[in-house]
Coordinates of C-alpha atoms and ligand atoms in Angstrom, one line a residue:
X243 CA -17.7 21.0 3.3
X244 CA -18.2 17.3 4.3
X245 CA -21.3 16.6 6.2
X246 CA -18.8 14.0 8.0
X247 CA -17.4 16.6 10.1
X248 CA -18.7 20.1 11.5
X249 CA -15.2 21.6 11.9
X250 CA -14.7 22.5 15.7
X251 CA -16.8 19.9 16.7
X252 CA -14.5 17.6 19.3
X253 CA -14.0 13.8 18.3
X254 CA -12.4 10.8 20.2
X255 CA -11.2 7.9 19.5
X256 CA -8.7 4.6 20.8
X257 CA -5.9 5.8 18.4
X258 CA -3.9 2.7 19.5
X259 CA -4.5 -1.3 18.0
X260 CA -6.9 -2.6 21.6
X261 CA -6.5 -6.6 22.7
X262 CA -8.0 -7.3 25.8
X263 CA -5.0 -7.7 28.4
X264 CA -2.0 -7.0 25.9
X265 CA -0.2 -4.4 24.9
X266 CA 1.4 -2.0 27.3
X267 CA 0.6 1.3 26.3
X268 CA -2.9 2.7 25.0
X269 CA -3.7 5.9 23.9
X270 CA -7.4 7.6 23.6
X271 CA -6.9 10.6 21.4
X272 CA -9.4 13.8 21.5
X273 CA -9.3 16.7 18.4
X274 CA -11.4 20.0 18.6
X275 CA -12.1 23.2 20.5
X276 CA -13.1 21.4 23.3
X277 CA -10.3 18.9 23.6
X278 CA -8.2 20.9 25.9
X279 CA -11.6 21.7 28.7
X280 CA -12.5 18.4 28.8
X281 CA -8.8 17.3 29.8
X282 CA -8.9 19.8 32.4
X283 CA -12.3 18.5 33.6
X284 CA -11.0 15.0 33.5
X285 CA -7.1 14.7 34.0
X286 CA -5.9 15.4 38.1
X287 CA -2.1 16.2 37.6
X288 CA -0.7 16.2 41.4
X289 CA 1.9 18.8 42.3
X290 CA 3.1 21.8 40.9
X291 CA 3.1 20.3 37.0
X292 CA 2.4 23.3 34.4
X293 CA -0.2 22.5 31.9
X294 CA 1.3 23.7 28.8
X295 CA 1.4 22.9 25.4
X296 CA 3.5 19.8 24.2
X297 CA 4.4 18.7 27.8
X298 CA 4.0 15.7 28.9
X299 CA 2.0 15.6 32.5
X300 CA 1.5 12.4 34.7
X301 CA -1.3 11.9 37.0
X302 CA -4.9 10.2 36.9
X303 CA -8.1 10.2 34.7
X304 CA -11.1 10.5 37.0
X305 CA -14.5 10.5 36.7
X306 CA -15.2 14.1 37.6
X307 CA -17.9 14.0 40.1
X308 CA -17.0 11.1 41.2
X309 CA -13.8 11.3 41.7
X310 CA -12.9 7.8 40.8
X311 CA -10.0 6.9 39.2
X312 CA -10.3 4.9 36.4
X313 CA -6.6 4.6 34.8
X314 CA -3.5 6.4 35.7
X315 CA -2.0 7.8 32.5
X316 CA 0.3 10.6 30.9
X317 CA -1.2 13.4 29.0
X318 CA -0.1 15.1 26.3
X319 CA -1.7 18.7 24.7
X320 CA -0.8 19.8 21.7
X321 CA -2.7 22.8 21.5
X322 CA -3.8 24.5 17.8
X323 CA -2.1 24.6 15.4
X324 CA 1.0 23.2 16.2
X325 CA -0.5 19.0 16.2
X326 CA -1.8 16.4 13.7
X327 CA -5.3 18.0 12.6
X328 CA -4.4 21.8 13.2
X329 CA -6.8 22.0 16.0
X330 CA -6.8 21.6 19.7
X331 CA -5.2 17.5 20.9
X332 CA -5.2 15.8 23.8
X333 CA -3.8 12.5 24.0
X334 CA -4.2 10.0 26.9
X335 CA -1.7 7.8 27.3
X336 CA -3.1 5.1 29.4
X337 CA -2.2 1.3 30.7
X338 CA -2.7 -0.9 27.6
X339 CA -5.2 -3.1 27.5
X340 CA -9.0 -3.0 26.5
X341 CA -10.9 -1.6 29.6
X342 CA -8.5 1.6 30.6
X343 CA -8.9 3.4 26.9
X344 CA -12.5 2.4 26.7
X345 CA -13.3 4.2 30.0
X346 CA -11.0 7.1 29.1
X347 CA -13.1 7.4 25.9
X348 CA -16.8 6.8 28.0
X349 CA -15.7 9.9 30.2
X350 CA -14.4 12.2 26.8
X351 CA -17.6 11.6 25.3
X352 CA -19.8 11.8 28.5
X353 CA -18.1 15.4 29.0
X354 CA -19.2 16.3 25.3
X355 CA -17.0 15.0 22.9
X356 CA -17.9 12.2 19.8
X357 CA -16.6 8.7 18.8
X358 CA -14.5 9.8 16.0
X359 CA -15.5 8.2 12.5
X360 CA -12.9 6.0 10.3
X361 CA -10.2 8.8 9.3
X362 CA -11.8 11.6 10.4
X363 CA -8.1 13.0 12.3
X364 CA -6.4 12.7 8.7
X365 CA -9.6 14.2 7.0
X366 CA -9.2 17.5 9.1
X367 CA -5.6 17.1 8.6
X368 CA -6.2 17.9 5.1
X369 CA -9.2 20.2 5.4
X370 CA -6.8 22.3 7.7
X371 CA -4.1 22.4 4.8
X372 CA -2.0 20.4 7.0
X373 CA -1.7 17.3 4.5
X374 CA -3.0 17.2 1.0
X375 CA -4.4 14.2 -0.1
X376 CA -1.5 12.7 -1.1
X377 CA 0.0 12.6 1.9
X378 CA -3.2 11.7 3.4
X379 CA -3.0 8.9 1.7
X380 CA 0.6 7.9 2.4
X381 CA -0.4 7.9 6.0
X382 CA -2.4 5.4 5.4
X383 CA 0.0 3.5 3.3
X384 CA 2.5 3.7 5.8
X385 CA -0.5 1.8 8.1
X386 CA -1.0 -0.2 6.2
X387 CA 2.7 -1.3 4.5
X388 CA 3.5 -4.9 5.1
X389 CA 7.4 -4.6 3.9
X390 CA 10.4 -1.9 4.1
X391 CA 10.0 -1.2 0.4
X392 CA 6.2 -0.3 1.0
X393 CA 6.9 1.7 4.2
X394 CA 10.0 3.4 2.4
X395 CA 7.4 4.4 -0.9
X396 CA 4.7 5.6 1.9
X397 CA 7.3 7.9 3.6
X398 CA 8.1 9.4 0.3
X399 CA 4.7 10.1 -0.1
X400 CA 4.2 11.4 3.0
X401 CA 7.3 13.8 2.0
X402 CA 5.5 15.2 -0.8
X403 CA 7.7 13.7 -3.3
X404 CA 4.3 12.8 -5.4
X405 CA 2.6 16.3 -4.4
X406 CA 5.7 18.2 -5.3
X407 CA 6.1 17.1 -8.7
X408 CA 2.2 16.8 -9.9
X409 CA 1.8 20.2 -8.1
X410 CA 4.5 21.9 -10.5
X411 CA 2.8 20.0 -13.5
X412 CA -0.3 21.9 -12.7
X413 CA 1.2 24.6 -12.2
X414 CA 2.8 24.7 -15.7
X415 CA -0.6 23.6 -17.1
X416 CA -1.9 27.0 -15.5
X417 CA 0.3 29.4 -16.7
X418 CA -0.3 27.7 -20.3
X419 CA -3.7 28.0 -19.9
X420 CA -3.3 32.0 -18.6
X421 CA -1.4 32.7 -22.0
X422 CA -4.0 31.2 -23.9
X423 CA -6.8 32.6 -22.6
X424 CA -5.0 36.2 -22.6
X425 CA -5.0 35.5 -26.2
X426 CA -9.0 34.7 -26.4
X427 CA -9.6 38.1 -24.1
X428 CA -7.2 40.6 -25.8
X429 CA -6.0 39.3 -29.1
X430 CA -4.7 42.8 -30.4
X431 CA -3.0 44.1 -27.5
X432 CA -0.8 41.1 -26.9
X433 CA 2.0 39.6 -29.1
X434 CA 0.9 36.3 -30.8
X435 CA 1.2 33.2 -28.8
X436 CA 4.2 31.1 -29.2
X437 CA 2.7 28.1 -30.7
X438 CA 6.2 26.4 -30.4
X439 CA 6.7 27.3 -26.8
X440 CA 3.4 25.6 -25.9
X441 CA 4.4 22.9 -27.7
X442 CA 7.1 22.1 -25.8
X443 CA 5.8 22.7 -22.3
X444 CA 2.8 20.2 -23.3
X445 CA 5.1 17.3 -24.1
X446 CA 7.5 18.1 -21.4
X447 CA 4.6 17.8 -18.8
X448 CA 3.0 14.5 -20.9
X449 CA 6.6 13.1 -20.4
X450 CA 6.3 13.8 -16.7
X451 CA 3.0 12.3 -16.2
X452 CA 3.9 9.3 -18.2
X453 CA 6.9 8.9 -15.9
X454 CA 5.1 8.9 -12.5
X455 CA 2.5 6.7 -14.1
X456 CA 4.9 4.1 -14.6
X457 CA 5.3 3.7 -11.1
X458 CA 2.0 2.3 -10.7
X459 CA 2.7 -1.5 -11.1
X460 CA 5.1 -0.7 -8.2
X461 CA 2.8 0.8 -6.0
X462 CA 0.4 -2.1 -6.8
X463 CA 3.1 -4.3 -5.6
X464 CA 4.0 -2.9 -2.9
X465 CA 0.4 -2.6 -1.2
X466 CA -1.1 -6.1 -2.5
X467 CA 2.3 -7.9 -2.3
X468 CA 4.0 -10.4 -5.0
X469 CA 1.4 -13.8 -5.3
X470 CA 4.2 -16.7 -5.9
X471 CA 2.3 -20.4 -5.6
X472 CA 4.5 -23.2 -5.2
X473 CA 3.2 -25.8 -8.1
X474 CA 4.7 -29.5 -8.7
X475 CA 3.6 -33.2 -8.2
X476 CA 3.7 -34.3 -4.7
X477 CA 6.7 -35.4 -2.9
X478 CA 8.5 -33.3 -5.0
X479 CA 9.6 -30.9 -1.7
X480 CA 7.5 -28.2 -2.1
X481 CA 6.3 -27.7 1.4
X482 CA 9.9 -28.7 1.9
X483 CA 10.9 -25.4 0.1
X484 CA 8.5 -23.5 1.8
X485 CA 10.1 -24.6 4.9
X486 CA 13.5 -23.9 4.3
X487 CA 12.4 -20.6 2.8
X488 CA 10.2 -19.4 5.3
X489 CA 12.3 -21.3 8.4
X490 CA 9.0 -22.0 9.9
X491 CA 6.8 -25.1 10.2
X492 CA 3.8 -23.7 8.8
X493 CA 3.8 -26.7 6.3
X494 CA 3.5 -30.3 7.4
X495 CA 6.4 -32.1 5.6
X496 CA 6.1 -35.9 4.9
X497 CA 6.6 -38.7 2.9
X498 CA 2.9 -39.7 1.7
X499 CA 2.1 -37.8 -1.4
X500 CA -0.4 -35.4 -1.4
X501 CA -1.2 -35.2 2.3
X502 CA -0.6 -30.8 1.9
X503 CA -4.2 -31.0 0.7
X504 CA -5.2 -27.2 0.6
X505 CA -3.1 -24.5 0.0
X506 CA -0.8 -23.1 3.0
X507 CA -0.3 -19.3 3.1
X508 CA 3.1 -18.0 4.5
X509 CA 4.0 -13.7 4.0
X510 CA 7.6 -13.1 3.8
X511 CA 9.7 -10.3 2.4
X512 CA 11.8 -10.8 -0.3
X513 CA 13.9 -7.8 -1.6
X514 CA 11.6 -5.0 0.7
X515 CA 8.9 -6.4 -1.1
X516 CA 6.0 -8.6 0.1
X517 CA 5.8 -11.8 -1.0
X518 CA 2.9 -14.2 -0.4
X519 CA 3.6 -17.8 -1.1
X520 CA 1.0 -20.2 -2.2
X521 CA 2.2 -24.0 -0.9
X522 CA 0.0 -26.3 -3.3
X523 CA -1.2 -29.7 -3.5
X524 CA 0.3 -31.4 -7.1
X525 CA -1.1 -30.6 -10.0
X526 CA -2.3 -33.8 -11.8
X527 CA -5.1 -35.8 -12.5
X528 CA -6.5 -37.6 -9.2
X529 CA -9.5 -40.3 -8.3
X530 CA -9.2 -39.4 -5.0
X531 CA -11.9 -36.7 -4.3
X532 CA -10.1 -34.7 -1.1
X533 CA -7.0 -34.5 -3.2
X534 CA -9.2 -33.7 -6.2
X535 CA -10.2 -30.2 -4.1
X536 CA -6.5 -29.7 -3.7
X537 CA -5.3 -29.9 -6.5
X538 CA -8.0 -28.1 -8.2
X539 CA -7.1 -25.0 -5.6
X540 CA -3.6 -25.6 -6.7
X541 CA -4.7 -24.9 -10.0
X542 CA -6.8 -21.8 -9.0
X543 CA -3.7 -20.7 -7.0
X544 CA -1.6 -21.3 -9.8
X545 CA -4.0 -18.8 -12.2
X546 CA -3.9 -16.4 -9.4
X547 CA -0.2 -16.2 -8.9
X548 CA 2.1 -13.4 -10.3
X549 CA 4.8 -15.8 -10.8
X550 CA 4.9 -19.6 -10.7
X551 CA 7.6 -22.0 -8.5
X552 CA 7.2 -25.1 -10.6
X553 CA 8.8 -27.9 -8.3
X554 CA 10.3 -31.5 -9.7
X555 CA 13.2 -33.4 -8.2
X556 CA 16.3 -33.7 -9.3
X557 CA 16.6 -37.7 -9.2
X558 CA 13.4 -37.6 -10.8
X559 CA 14.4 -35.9 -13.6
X560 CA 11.5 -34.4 -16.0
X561 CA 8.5 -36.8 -15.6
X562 CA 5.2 -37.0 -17.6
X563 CA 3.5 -35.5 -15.0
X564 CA 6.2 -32.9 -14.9
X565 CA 5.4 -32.0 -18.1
X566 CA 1.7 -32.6 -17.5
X567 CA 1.7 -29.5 -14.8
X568 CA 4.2 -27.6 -17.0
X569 CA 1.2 -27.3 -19.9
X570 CA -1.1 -25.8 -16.7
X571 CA 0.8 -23.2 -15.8
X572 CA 3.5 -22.0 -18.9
X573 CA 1.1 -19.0 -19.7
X574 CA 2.2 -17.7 -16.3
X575 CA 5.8 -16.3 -15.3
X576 CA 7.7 -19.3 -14.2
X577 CA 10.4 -20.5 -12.3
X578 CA 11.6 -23.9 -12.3
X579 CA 12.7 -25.1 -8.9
X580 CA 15.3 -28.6 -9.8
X581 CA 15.0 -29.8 -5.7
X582 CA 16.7 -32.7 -4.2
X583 CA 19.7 -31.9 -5.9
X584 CA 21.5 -33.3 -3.4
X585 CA 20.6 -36.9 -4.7
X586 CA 22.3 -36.1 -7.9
X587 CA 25.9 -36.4 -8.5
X588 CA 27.8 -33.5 -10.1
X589 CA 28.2 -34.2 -13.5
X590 CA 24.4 -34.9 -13.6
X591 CA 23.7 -32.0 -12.4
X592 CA 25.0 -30.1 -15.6
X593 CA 23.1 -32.8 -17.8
X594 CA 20.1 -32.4 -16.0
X595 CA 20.3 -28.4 -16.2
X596 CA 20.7 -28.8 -20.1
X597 CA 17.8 -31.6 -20.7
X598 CA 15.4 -30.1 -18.6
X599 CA 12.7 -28.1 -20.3
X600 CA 14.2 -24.7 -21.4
X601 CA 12.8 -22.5 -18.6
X602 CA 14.9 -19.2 -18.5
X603 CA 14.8 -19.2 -14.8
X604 CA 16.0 -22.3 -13.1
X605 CA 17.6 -23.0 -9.8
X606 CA 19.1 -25.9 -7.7
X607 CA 17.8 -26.4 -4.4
X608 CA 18.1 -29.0 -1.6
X609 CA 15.1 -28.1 0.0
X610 CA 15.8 -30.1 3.2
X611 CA 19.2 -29.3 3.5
X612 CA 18.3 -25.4 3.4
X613 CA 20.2 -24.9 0.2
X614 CA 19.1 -22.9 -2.7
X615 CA 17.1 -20.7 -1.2
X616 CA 19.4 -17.4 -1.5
X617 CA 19.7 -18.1 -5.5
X618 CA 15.6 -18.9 -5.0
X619 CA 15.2 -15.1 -4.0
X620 CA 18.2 -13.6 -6.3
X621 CA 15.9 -15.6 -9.5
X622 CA 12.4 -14.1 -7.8
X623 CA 13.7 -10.3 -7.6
X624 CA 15.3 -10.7 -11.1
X625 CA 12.1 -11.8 -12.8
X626 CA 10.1 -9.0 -11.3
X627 CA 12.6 -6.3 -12.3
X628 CA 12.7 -7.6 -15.7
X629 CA 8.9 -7.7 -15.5
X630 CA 6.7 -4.7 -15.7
X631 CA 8.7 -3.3 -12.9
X632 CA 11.7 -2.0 -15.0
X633 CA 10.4 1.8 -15.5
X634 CA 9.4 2.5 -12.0
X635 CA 12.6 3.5 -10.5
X636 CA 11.4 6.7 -8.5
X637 CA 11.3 6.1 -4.9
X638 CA 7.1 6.6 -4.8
X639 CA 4.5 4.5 -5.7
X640 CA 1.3 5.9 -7.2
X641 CA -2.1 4.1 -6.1
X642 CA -4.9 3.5 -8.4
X643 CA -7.0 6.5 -7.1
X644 CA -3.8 8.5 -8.6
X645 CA -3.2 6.2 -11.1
X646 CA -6.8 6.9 -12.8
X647 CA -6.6 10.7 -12.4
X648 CA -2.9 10.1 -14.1
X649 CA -4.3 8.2 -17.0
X650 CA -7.1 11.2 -17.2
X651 CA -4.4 13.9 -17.1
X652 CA -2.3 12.0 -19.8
X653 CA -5.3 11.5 -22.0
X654 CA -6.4 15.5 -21.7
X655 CA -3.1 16.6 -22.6
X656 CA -2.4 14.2 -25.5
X657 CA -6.0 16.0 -26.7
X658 CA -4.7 19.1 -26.2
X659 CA -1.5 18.3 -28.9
X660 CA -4.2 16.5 -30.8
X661 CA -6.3 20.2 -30.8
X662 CA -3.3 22.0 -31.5
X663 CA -1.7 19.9 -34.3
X664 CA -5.6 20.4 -36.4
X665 CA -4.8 23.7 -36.2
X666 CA -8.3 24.2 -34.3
X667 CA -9.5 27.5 -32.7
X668 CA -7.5 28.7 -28.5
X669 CA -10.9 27.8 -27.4
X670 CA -10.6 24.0 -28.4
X671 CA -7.3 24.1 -26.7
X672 CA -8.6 25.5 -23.1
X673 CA -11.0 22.5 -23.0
X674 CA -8.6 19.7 -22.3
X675 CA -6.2 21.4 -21.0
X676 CA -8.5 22.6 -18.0
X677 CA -9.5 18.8 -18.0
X678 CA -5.7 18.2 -17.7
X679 CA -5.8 20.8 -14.8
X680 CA -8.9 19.7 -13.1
X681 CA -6.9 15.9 -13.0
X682 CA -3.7 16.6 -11.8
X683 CA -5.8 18.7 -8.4
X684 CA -7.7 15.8 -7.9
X685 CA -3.9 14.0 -7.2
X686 CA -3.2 16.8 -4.4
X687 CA -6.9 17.3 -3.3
X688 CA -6.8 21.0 -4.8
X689 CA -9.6 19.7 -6.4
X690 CA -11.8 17.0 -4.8
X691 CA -15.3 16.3 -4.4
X692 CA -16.6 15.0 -1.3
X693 CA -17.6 11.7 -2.9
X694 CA -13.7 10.6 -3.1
X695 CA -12.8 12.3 -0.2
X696 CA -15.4 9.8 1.9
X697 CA -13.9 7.0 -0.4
X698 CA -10.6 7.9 0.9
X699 CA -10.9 8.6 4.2
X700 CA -13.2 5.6 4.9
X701 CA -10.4 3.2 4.3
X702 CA -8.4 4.4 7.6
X703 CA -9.1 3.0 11.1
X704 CA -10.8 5.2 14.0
X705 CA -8.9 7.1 15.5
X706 CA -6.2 7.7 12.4
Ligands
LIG806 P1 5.6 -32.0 -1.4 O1 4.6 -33.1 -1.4 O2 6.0 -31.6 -2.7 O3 5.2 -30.9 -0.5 O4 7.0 -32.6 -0.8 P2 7.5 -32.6 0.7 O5 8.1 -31.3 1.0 O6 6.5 -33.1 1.6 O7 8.8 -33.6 0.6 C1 8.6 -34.9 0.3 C2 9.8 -35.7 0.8 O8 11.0 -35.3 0.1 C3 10.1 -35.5 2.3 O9 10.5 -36.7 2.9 C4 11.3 -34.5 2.3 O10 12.1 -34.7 3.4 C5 12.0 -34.9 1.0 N1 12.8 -33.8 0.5 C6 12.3 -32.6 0.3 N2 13.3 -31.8 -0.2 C7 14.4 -32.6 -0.3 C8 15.8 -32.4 -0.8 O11 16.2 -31.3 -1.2 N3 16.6 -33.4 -0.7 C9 16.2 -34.7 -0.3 N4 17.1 -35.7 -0.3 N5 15.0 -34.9 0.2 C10 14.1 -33.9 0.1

C-alpha cells in the first residue's frame, strides 16, 4: 500500500545506537524473504551447530568469495511469522563498535538486501497485523522515554491498553450505526429503533472518549518533560540549588553576582517524570551588556517554563528587586524558594514565612547545605497534580496524533446527539457517526492513509 516498502522485499539496517570504538555489542538486523539465504551465504557456523529457527549460532561473517572474515558474531533467525515484522529475521550480533556492523551491513546489501528506511521494521510490523498503530507508536515512545513514568505509559501502550478501549468504542459505534441503517433499508420489517437505547450508548462512548482525552496533558508531559527555570537576583543560590538538587557541578557556584551568565540546562527526574531545569541569570535591570543577554534569556526562559522557582534569601528577606522579578514572572505557576535559611534564626523563620509575599507554594532551603531539596520536589509534584494533571489517572498517555483524532471523535459524536435531539431524519445521524467511526480507526490504524502512516513512521530511527 506504501510506496515506502514492496512487502517481501529484504531490508537491513544497524539496529543498535553505533560510536566508533564503544559499546560492546552491535547488532545489523535483516527483514524479508531473503533474510534467511543471505545468512546462509554469509554466516560460517563451525561444527555440528543446527540452523534452526530462534537458535542462537556462533561463528564468523565472511565475505563469501573471499572468504575473509570480517567480524566474528552470534546469529540469531527468527524465521516468519514468529519475529518483530512477521517476516523472515536475521540478526547479527557482532563486536560493538562502528566498522564490524558497517561491514556486516556492506555484505547484506552486496548479497541483495537494502539499507532499511527510518521505521520501516515497525511499519511492516503493523502492515503484517502484528502491531496496530498504537502500539507502533508506543514503541517509539518507549525509544524515546527519558523517565520511568514515560517508559511505564509507553509499555502500556505497547499492551494495547489505548487500542483495547478505543477499539471497543468503535466497535459500539458500529453496531449503532448497523441498527440504524437497518432502519434506513427495511423500515417495515423491523421493530422501531430504540431512540432511548441509542441515547445512552452515544453518551456512554462520549464519556469514554472524554476520559482518555484527558490524559493528553500527561502524555505531553511525559514525552517533552516538565520546563522548571530557576529565576531570582543573583547571589541569591540559585545555581546553588541547582547543585544540591542535581548533585552535580553543572553550574559554576560563586560569590560575584551574575557571573551564571546564560542559562545552564540540567535533566533530572522528579516523581517518574522529566524535569528540565532552567538555571538563570537574575532577573533585573542591568547596564552591563553580557549580563543584559542573561538576564533577558532568563526572562525568555522564565516565559517558556511550566512552572517558575523564584529564588530570594532568607537574610535578605523580600527586596525591591525581589519584588521587581516577582511582577515578571506571577502570570506563571510559581514556587517561591526562601534559600539560605540557614542564616536565619528560628523564630525568624516563622516571621519571614508570614511577611513574605503570599505565594501558595513556598519552601525553606539551604541550598549549600543540601537541605530543602526533598520538600523542593514534594512542592513541584504537588503543583503539577493540582495542575492540569488531576484527571489523567489512567496508566497511558495519548499523543497528539491521538489526541486530534480524539478531539475529532468527541466532536462527531456530540453532532450525532446534536442530530438526534432536532429530531432530524436516520440519515443525518449516519453522517457523524461514521465520522465518529472513521476517527476512532485512525487511533488503531484500522483506518489510516499513507500520508500519516509516513508521518509516523518517519520519526523512528533506522533500523527500528
Ligand atoms: P546565584 O547567583 O543565585 O546562582 O547564587 P549562587 O548559587 O552562586 O550562590 C551565591 C553565594 O551564596 C555562594 O557563595 C553560595 O555558597 C552561597 N549560598 C548559596 N546557598 C546558600 C545557603 O543555603 N546558605 C548559605 N549560607 N549560603 C548559600
Amino acid at each position: 500500500m506504501s510506496q515506502r516498502i514492496v512487502q517481501g522485499e529484504t531490508i537491513a539496517a544497524i539496529a543498535t545506537a553505533v560510536v566508533p570504538q564503544q559499546g560492546s555489542v552491535g547488532i545489523v538486523r535483516m527483514s524479508g524473504q531473503d533474510a534467511i539465504a543471505i545468512a546462509y551465504t554469509l554466516f560460517h557456523a563451525p561444527g555440528h551447530q543446527v540452523w534452526e529457527t530462534h537458535r542462537i549460532l556462533y561463528g564468523y561473517v565472511r565475505h563469501p568469495q573471499t572468504k575473509q572474515v570480517v567480524d566474528e558474531a552470534l546469529l540469531l533467525m527468527m524465521q516468519a511469522p514468529r519475529s518483530y515484522t512477521r517476516e523472515d529475521v536475521v540478526e547479527f550480533h557482532c563486536h560493538g563498535g562502528i566498522m564490524p556492523v558497517q561491514q556486516v551491513l556492506q555484505l547484506c546489501i552486496e548479497q541483495g538486501a537494502r539499507l532499511a528506511q527510518a521505521g520501516e521494521f515497525t511499519l511492516r510490523a503493523f502492515l503484517n497485523g502484528r502491531l496496530d498503530l498504537t502500539q507502533a507508536e508506543s514503541i517509539g515512545d518507549l525509544v524515546g522515554s527519558r523517565s520511568p513514568a514515560a517508559a511505564q505509559a509507553a509499555l502500556a501502550g505497547l499492551q494495547g491498553k489505548l487500542a483495547v478501549p478505543i477499539r471497543q468504542l468503535r466497535s459500539t459505534c458500529l453496531d449503532i450505526l448497523a441498527e440504524i441503517e437497518a432502519r434506513i433499508d427495511f423500515e417495515e420489517d423491523l421493530p422501531p429503533l430504540d431512540e432511548a437505547a441509542v441515547v445512552a450508548q452515544l453518551e456512554q462512548v462520549l464519556a469514554e472518549v472524554t476520559h482518555i482525552l484527558a490524559t493528553a496533558d500527561r502524555g505531553e508531559l511525559l514525552r517533552t518533560g516538565l520546563k522548571v527555570a530557576i529565576v531570582g537576583r543573583p547571589n541569591v543560590g540559585k545555581s546553588s540549588l541547582l547543585n544540591a538538587w542535581s548533585r552535580s557541578d553543572r553550574a559554576i557556584v560563586t560569590d560575584l553576582p551574575g557571573t551564571t551568565r546564560d542559562v545552564v540546562e540540567s535533566q533530572l527526574v522528579v516523581g517518574g517524570i522529566p524535569v528540565q531545569v532552567l538555571d538563570t541569570a537574575g532577573i533585573r535591570e542591568t547596564v552591563d551588556q553580557v549580563e543584559k543577554i542573561g538576564v533577558e534569556r532568563s526572562h525568555r526562559a522564565a516565559q517558556a517554563a511550566d512552572l517558575v522557582l523564584l529564588t530570594i534569601d532568607a537574610s535578605a528577606g523580600w527586596t525591591e528587586a525581589d519584588q521587581e522579578i516577582y511582577q515578571q514572572v506571577q502570570h506563571r505557576p510559581i514556587i517561591l524558594v526562601i534559600n539560605k535559611i540557614d542564616l536565619v534564626e528560628e523564630e525568624q523563620k516563622n516571621t519571614l514565612q508570614s511577611k513574605i509575599h503570599n505565594l501558595k507554594s513556598k519552601i525553606l532551603t539551604a541550598a549549600a547545605q543540601n537541605q530543602g531539596i526533598e520538600d523542593l520536589e514534594t512542592a513541584i509534584l504537588e503543583a503539577i497534580h493540582t495542575g492540569n494533571l488531576k484527571a489523567a489517572n489512567l496508566d497511558i498517555a495519548i499523543n497528539q496524533r491521538q489526541s486530534a483524532a480524539l478531539t475529532q471523535a468527541k466532536t462527531s459524536l456530540q453532532q450525532v446527539q446534536e442530530t438526534i435531539s432536532q429530531q432530524l431524519p436516520l440519515d443525518f445521524w449516519t453522517i457523524d457517526l461514521r465520522g465518529a467511526i472513521q476517527a476512532l480507526g485512525e487511533i488503531t490504524g484500522e483506518e489510516v492513509t499513507e500520508s500519516v502512516l509516513d508521518r509516523i513512521f518517519s520519526r523512528f530511527c533506522i533500523g527500528k
